[in-house]
PDB file of C-alpha atoms in Angstrom:
ATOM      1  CA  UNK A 237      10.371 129.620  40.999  1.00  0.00           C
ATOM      2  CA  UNK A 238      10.816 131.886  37.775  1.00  0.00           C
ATOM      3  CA  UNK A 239      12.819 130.959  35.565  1.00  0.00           C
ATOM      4  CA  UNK A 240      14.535 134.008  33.159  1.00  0.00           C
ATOM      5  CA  UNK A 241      16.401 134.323  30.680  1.00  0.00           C
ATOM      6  CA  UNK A 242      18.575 137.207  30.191  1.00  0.00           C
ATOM      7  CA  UNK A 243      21.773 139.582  30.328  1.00  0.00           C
ATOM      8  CA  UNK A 244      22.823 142.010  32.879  1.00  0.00           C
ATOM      9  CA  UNK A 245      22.785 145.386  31.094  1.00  0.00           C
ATOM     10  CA  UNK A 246      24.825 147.574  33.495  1.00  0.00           C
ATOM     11  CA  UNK A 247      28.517 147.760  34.723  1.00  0.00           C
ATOM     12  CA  UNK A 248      28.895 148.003  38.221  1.00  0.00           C
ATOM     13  CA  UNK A 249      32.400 149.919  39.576  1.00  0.00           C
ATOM     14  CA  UNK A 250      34.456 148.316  42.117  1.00  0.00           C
ATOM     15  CA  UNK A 251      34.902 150.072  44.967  1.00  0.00           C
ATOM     16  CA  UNK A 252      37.813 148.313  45.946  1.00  0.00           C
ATOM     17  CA  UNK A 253      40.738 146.642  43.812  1.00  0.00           C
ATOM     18  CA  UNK A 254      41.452 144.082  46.070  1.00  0.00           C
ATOM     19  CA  UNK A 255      39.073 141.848  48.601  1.00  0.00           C
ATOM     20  CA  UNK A 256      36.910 143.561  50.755  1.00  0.00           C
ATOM     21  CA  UNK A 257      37.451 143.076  54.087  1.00  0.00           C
ATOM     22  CA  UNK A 258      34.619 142.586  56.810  1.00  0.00           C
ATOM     23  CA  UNK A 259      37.292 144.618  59.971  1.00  0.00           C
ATOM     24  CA  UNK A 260      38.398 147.888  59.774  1.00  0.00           C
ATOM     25  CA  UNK A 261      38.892 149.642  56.591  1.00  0.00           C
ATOM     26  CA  UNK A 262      42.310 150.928  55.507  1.00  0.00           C
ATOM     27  CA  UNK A 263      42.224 154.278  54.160  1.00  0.00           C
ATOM     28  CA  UNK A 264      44.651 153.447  51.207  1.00  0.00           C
ATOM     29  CA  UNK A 265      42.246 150.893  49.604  1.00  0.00           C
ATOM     30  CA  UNK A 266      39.282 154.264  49.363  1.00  0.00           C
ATOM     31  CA  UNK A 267      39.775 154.107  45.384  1.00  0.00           C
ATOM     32  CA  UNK A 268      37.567 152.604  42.563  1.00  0.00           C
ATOM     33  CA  UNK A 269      38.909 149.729  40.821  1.00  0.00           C
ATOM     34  CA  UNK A 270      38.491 148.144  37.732  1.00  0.00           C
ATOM     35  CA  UNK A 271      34.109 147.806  36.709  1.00  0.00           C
ATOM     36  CA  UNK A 272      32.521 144.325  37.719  1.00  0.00           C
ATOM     37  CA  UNK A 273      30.917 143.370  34.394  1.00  0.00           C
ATOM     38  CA  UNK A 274      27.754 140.558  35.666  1.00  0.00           C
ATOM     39  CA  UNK A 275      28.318 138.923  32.006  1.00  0.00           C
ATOM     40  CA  UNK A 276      31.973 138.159  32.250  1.00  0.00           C
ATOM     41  CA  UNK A 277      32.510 137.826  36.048  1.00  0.00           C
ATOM     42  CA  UNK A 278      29.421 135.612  36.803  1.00  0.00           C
ATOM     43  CA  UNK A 279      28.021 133.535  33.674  1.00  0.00           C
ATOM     44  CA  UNK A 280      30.517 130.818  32.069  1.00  0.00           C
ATOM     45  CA  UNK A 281      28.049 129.500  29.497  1.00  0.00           C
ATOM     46  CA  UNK A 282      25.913 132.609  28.215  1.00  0.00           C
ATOM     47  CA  UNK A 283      23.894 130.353  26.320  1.00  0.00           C
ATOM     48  CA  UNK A 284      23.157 127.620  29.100  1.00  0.00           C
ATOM     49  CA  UNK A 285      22.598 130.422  32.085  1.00  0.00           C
ATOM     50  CA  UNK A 286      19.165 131.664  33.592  1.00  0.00           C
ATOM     51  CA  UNK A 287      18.024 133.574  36.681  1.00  0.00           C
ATOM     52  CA  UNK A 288      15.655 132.243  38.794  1.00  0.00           C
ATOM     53  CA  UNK A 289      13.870 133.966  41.761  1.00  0.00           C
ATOM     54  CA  UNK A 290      13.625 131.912  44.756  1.00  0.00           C
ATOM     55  CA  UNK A 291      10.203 131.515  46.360  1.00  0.00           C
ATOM     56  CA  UNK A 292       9.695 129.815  49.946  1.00  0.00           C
ATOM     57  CA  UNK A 293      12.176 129.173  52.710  1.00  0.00           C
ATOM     58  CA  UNK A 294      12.966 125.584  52.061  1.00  0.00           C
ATOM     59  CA  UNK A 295      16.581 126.537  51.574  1.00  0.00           C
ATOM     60  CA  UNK A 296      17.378 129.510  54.192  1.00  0.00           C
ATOM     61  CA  UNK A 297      19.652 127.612  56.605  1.00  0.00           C
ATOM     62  CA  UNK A 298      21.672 127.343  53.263  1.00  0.00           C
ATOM     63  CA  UNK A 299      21.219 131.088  53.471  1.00  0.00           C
ATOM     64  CA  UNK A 300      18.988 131.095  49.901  1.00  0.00           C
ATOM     65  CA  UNK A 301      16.219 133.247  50.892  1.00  0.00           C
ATOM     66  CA  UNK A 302      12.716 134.016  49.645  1.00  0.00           C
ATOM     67  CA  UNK A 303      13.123 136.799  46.896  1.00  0.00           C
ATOM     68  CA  UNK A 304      17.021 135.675  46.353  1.00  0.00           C
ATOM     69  CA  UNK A 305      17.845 135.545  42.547  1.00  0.00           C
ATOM     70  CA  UNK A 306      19.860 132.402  41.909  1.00  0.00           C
ATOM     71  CA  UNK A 307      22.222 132.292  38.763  1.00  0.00           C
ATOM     72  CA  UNK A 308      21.838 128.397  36.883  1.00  0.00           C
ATOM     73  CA  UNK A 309      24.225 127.356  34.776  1.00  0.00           C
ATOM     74  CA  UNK A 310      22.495 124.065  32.648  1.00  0.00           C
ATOM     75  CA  UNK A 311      25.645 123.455  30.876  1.00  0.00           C
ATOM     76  CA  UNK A 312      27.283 122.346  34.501  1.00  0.00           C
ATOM     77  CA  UNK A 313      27.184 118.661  35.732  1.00  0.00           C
ATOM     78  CA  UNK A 314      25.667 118.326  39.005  1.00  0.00           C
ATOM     79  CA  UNK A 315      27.525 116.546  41.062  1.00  0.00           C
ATOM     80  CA  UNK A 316      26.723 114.881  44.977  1.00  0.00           C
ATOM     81  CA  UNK A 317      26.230 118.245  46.994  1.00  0.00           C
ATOM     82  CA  UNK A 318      25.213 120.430  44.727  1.00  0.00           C
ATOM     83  CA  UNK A 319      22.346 123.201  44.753  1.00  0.00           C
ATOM     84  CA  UNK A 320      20.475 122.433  41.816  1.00  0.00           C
ATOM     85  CA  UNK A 321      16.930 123.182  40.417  1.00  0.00           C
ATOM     86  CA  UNK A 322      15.349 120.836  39.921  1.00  0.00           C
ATOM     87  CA  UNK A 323      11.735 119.819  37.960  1.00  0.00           C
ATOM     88  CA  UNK A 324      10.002 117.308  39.873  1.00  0.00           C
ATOM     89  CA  UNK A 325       6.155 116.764  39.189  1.00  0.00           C
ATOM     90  CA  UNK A 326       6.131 119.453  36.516  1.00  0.00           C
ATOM     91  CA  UNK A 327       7.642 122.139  39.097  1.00  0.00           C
ATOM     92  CA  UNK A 328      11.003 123.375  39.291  1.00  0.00           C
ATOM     93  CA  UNK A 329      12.437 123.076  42.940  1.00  0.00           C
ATOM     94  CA  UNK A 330      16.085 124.915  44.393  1.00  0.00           C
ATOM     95  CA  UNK A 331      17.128 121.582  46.790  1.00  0.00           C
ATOM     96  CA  UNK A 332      20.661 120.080  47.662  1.00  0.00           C
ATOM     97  CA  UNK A 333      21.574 117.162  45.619  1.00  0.00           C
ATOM     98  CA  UNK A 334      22.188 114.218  47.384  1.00  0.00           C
ATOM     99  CA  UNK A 335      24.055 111.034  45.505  1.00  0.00           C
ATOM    100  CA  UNK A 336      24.811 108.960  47.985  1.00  0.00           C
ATOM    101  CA  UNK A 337      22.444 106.423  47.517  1.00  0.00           C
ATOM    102  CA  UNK A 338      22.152 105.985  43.583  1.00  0.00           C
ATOM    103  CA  UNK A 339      23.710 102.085  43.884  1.00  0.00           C
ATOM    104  CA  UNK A 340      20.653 101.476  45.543  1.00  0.00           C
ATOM    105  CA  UNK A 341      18.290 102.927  43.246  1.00  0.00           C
ATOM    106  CA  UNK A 342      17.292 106.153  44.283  1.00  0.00           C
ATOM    107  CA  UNK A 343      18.445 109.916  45.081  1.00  0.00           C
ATOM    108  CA  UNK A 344      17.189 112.866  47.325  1.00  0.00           C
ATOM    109  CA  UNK A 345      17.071 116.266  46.977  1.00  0.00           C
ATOM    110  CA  UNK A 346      17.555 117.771  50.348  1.00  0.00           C
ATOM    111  CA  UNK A 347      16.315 120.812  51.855  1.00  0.00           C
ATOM    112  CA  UNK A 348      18.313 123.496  53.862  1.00  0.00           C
ATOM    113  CA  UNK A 349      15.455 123.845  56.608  1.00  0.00           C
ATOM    114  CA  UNK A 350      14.412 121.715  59.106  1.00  0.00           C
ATOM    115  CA  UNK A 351      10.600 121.903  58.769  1.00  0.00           C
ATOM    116  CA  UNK A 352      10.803 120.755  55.519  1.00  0.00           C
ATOM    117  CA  UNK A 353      11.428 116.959  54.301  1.00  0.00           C
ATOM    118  CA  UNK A 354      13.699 115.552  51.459  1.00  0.00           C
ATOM    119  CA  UNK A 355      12.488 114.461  48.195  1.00  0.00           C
ATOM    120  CA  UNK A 356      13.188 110.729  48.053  1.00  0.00           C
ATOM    121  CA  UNK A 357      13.710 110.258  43.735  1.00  0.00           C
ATOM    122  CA  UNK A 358      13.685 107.268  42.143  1.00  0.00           C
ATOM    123  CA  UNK A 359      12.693 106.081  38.471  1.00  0.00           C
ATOM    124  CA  UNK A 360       9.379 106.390  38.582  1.00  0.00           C
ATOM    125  CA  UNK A 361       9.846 109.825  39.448  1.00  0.00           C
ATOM    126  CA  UNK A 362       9.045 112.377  37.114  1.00  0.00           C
ATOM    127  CA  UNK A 363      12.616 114.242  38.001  1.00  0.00           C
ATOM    128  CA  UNK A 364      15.380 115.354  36.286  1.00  0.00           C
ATOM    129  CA  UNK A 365      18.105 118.575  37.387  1.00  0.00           C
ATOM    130  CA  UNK A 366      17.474 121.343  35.025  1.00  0.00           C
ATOM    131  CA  UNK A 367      20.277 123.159  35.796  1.00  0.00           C
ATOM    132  CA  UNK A 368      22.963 124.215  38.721  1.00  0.00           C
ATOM    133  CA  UNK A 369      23.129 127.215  40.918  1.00  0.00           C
ATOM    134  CA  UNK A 370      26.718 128.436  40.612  1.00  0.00           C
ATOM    135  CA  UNK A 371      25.656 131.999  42.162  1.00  0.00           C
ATOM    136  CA  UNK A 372      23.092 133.652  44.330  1.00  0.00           C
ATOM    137  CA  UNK A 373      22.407 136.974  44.418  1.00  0.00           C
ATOM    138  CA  UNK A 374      20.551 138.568  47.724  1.00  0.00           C
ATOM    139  CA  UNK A 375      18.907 141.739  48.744  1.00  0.00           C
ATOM    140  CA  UNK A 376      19.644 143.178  52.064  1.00  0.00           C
ATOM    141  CA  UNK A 377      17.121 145.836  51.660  1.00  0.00           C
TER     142      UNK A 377
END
């Protein structure tokens, strides 16, 4: 994964001032709204957010794809469930966190694919979560 830090430079236009719907369209909603700024819509914590560029398909049933930019906000606790990245064995890994065994001494960070197995943590692991994905953004084309 690469990690980057950085600012969206460009305003976007909304094509629609309310939710898009995935039916039929309604021709009294074909007007621009108000601009979708990436900076103020999507980052919280401008200081504590990064991109990172996903690489490998050990998270596409969570549909996180190879090539998918994922949005990481470090100032965010991770909580049981969460995607995180994490740095495990001086690489930085997009995986599921999963709490439910800390009382017993260890963690997991789970993949969203089948062919791929969890990441059993425990402290002798070199591991700690670097940071939360609160968005992803995908290309379709």
């Amino acid at each position: 994964m690469k990690l980057i830090k950085g600012e969206f430079k460009t305003r976007l236009d909304l094509m629609f001032a309310r939710s898009l719907r995935a039916g039929f369209p309604s021709s009294a909603e074909d007007y621009l709204g108000e601009s979708l700024d990436f900076n103020r819509d999507l980052i919280r914590h401008p200081e504590a957010t990064f991109y990172g560029q996903v690489e490998g398909d050990s998270m596409i049933d969570a549909a996180i794809c190879d090539g998918d930019i994922v949005v990481i906000d470090r100032s965010v606790d991770a909580e049981d469930g969460d995607v995180v990245v994490a740095y495990i064995d001086k690489e930085y890994t997009v995986k599921f966190l999963d709490l439910t065994h800390r009382k017993e001494g260890w963690i997991e960070l789970r993949p969203a694919n089948k062919r791929f197995s969890p990441f059993r943590i425990d402290e002798s692991s070199n591991f700690r979560v670097w940071g939360v994905v609160v968005y992803t953004i995908k290309a379709w084309k």
